[in-house]
PDB file of C-alpha atoms in Angstrom:
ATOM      1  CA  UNK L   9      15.006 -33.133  31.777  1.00 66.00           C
ATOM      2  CA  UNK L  10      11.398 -33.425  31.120  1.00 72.00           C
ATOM      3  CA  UNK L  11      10.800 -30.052  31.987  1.00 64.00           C
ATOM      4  CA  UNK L  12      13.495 -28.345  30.056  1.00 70.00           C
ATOM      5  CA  UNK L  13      12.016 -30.125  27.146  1.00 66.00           C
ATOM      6  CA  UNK L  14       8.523 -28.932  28.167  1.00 62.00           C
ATOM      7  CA  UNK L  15      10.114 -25.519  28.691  1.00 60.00           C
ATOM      8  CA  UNK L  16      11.594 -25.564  25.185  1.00 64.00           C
ATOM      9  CA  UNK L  17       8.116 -26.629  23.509  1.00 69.00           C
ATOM     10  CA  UNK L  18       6.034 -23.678  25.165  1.00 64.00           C
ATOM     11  CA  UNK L  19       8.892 -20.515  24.594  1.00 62.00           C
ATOM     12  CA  UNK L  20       9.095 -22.048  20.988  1.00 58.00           C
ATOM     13  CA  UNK L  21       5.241 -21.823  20.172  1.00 60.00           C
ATOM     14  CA  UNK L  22       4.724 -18.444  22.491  1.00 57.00           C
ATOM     15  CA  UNK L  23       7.260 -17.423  20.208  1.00 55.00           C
ATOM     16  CA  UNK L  24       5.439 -18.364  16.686  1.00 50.00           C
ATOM     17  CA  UNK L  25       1.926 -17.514  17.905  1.00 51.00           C
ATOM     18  CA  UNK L  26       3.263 -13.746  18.478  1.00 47.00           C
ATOM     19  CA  UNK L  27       5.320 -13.746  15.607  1.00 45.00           C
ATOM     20  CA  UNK L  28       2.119 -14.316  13.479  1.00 46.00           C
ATOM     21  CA  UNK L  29       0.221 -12.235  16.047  1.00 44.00           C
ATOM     22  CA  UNK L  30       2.445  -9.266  15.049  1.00 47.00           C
ATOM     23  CA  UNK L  31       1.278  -9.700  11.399  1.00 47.00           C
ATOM     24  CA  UNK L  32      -2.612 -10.080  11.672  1.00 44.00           C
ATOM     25  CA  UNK L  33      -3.886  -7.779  14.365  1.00 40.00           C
ATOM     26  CA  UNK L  34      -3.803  -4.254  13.554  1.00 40.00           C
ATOM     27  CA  UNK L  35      -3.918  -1.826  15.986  1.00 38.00           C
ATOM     28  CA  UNK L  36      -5.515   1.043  13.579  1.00 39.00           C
ATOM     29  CA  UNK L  37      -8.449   0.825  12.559  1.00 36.00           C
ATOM     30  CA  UNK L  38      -9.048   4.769  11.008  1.00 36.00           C
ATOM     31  CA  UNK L  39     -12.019   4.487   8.439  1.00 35.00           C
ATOM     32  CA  UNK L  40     -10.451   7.724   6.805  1.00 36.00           C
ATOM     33  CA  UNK L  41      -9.626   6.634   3.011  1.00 36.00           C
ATOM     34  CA  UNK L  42      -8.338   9.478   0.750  1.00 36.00           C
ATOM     35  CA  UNK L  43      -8.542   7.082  -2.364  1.00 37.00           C
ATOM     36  CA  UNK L  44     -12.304   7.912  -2.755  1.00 34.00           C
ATOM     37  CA  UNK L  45     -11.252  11.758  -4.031  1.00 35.00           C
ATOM     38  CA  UNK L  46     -12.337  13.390  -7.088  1.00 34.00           C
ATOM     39  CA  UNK L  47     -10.125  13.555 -10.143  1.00 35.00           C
ATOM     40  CA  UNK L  48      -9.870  17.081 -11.188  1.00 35.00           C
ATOM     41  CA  UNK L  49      -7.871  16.280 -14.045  1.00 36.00           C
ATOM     42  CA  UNK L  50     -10.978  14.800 -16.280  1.00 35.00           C
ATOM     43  CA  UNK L  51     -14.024  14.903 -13.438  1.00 35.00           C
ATOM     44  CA  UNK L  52     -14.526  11.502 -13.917  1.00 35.00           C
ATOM     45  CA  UNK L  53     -12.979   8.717 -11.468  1.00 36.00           C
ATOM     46  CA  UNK L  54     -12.051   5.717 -13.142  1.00 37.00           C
ATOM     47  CA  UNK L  55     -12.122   3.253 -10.376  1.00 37.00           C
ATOM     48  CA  UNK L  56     -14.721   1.784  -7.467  1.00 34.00           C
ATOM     49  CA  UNK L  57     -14.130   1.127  -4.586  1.00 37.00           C
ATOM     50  CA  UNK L  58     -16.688  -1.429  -3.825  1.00 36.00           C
ATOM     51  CA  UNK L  59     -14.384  -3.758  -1.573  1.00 37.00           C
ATOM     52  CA  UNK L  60     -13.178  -5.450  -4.332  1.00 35.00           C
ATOM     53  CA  UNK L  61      -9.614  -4.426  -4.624  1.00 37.00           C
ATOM     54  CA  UNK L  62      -9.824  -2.902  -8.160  1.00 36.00           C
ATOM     55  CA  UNK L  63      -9.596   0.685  -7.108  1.00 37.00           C
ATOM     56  CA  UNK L  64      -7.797   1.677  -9.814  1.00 38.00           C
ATOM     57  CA  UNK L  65      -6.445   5.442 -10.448  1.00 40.00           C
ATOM     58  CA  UNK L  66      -8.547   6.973  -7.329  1.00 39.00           C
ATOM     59  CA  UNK L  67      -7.270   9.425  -5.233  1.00 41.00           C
ATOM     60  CA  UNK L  68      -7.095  13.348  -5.460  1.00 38.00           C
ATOM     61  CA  UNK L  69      -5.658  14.707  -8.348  1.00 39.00           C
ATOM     62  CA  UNK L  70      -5.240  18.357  -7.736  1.00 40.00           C
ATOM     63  CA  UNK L  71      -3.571  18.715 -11.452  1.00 41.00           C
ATOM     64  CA  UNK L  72      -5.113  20.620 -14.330  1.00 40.00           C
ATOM     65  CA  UNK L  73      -3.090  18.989 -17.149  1.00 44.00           C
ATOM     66  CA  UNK L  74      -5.382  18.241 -19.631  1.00 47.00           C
ATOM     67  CA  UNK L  75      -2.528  17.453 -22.067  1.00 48.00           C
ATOM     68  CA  UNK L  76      -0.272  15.358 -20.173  1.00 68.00           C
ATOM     69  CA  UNK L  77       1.151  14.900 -16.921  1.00 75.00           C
ATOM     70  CA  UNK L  78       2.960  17.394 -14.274  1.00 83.00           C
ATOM     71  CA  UNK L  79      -0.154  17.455 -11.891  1.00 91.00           C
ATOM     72  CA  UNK L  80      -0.588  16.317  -7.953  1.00 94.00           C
ATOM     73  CA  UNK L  81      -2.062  12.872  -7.452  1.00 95.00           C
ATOM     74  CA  UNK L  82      -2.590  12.027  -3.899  1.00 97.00           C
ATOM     75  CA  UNK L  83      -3.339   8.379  -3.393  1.00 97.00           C
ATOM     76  CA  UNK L  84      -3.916   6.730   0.036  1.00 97.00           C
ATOM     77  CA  UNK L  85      -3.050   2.759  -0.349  1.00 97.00           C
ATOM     78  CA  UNK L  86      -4.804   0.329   2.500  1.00 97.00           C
ATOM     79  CA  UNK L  87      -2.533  -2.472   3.897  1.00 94.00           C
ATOM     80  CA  UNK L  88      -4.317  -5.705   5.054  1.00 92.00           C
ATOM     81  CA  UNK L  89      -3.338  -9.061   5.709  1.00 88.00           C
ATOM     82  CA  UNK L  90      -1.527 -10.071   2.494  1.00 92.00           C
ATOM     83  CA  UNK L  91      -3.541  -7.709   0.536  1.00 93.00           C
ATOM     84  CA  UNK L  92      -3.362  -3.863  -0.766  1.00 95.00           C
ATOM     85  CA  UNK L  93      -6.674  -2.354  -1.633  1.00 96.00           C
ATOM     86  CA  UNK L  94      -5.420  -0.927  -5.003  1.00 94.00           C
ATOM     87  CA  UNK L  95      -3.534  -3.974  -6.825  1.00 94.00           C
ATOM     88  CA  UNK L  96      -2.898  -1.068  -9.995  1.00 97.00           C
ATOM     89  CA  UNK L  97      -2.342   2.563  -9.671  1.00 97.00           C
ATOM     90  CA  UNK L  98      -2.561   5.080 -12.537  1.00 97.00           C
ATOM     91  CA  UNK L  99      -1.094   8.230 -12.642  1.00 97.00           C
ATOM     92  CA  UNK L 100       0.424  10.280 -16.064  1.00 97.00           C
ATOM     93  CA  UNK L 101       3.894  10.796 -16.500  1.00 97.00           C
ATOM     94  CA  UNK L 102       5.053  14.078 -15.230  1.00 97.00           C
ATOM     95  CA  UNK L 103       2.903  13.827 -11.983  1.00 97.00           C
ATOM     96  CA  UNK L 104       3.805  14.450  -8.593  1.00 98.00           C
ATOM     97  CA  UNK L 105       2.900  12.022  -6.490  1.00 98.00           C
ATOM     98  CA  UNK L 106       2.267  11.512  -3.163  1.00 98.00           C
ATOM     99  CA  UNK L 107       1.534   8.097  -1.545  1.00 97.00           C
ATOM    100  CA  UNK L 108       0.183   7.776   1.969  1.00 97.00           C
ATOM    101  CA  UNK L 109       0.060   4.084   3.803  1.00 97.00           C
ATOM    102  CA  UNK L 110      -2.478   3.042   5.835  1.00 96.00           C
ATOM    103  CA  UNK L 111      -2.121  -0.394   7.675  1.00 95.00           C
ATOM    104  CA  UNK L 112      -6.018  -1.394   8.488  1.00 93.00           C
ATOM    105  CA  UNK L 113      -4.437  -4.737   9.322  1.00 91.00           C
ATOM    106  CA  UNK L 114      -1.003  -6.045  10.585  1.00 89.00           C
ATOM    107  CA  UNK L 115       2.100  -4.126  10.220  1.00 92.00           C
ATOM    108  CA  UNK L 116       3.215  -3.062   6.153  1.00 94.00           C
ATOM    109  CA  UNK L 117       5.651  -1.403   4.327  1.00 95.00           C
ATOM    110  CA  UNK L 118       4.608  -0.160   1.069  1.00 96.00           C
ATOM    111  CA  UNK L 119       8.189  -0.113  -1.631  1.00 97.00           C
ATOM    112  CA  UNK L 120       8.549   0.818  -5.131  1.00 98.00           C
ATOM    113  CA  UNK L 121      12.009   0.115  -6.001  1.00 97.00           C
ATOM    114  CA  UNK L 122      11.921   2.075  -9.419  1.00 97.00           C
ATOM    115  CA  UNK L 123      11.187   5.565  -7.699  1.00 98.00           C
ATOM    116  CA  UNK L 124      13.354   4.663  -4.421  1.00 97.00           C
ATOM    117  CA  UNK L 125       9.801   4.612  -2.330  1.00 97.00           C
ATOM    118  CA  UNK L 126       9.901   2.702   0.598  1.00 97.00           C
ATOM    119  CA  UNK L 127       7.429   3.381   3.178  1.00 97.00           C
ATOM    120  CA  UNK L 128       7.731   1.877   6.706  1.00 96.00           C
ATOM    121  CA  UNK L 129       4.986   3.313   9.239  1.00 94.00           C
ATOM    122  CA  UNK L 130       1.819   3.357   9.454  1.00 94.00           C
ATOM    123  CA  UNK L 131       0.068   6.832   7.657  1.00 94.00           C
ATOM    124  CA  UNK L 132       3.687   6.988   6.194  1.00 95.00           C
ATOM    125  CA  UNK L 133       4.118   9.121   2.973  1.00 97.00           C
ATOM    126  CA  UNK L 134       6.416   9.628  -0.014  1.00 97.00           C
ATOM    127  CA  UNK L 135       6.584  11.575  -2.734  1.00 98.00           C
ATOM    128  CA  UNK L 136       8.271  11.670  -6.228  1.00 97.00           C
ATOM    129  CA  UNK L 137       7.390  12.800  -9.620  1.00 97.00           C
ATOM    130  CA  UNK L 138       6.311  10.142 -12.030  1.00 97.00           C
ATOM    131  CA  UNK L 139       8.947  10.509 -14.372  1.00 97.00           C
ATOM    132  CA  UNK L 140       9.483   7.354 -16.056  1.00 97.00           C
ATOM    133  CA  UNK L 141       6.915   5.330 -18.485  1.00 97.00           C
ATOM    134  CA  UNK L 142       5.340   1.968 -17.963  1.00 98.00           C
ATOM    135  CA  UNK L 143       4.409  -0.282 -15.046  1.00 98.00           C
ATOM    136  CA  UNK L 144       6.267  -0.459 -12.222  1.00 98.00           C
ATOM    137  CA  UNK L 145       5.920  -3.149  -9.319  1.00 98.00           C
ATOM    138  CA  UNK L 146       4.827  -2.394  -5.497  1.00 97.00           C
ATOM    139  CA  UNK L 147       4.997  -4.811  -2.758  1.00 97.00           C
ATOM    140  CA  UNK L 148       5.026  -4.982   0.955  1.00 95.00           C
ATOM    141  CA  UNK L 149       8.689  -3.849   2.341  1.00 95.00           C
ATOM    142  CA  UNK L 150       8.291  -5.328   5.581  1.00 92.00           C
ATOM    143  CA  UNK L 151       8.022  -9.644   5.804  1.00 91.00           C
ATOM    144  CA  UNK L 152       4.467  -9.989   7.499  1.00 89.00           C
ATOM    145  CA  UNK L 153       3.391 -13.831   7.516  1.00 89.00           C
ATOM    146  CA  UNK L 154       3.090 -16.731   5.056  1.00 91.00           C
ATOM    147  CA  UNK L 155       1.492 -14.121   2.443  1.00 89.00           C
ATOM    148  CA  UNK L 156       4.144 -11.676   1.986  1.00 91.00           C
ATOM    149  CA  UNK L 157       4.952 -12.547  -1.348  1.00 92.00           C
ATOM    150  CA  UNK L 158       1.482 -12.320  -2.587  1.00 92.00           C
ATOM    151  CA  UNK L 159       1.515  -8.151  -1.217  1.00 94.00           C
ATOM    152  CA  UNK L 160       2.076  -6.792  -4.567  1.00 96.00           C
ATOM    153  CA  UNK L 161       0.304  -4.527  -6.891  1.00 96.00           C
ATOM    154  CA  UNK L 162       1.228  -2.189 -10.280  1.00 97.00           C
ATOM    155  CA  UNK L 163       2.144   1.379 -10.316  1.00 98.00           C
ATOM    156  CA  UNK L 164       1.427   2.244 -14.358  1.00 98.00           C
ATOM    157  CA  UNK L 165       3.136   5.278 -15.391  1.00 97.00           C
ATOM    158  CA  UNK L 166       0.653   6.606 -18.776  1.00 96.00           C
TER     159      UNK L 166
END
C-alpha cells in the first residue's frame, strides 16, 4: 500500500516537472532575427531592438507606398518564456503581411484572431493583407506554463 502511494507521488511530479519542462527549454536557439530589416517605405526604422521588448514596426518592408498602405512588411516575432519580443506591431492598412515565428524559448503559437492567423510551429509563417483599421490583439495560441496569459502583444493597423 505504501508503495502504490509512493508510486502515485513520483508518476504525479515526473509528470508536472515535464509538463513545465516542455514549456521552458527550447530546443532552437537560431540567432537569425529578420525584425532588425530596413524600412524601405520611409528609410527610417522606428523601433530598437535593444533587448527591451519595444521593437516596434521593425522588420522588412519591401513596399514603396509613400501614400498609404498596399506594401510587403515582413516581420519575424521571437517567442520566449511568457514573453514576445515585439509587444506592438505597426504596419499601414493595405499591407501584405507576412509573419514568421521564432520560438527562442519553449514551445509558442503566435494567433491573431481578427485576420484568422494562427501560427503553430516553430519558423511558422502567415500571411494576410492588413485590411482592417485599428489595433488588433496577439497572444500565444498554444497554453505554455503559468504565464500564458501574460503572451500578448498589439498588432496596430495605421
Amino acid at each position: 500500500m505504501k508503495f502504490r502511494k509512493l508510486l502515485m507521488i513520483a508518476a504525479l511530479a515526473v509528470t508536472v516537472m515535464g509538463t513545465a519542462a516542455g514549456c521552458g527549454s527550447g530546443s532552437d536557439n537560431e540567432t537569425n532575427n529578420a525584425n532588425t530589416g530596413t524600412n524601405a517605405e520611409t528609410g527610417n526604422n522606428a523601433g530598437t531592438d535593444a533587448g527591451t521588448g519595444n521593437n516596434v514596426g521593425t522588420g522588412n518592408n519591401a513596399g514603396n507606398n509613400a501614400s498609404g498602405g498596399g506594401g510587403e512588411k515582413a516581420i519575424t516575432v521571437k517567442a520566449a518564456n511568457f514573453e514576445f519580443d515585439q509587444p506592438e506591431i505597426r504596419v499601414k492598412k493595405g499591407d501584405k503581411v507576412k509573419i514568421t515565428l521564432n520560438n527562442a524559448e519553449g514551445f509558442h503559437g503566435l494567433a491573431i484572431p481578427d485576420f484568422n492567423v494562427d501560427i503553430k510551429e516553430n519558423n511558422g509563417t502567415a500571411e494576410f493583407v492588413a485590411d482592417k483599421a485599428g489595433e488588433h490583439e496577439f497572444q500565444c495560441s498554444i497554453v505554455c506554463g503559468a504565464g500564458h496569459s501574460k503572451m500578448v502583444g498589439k498588432l496596430i493597423v495605421e
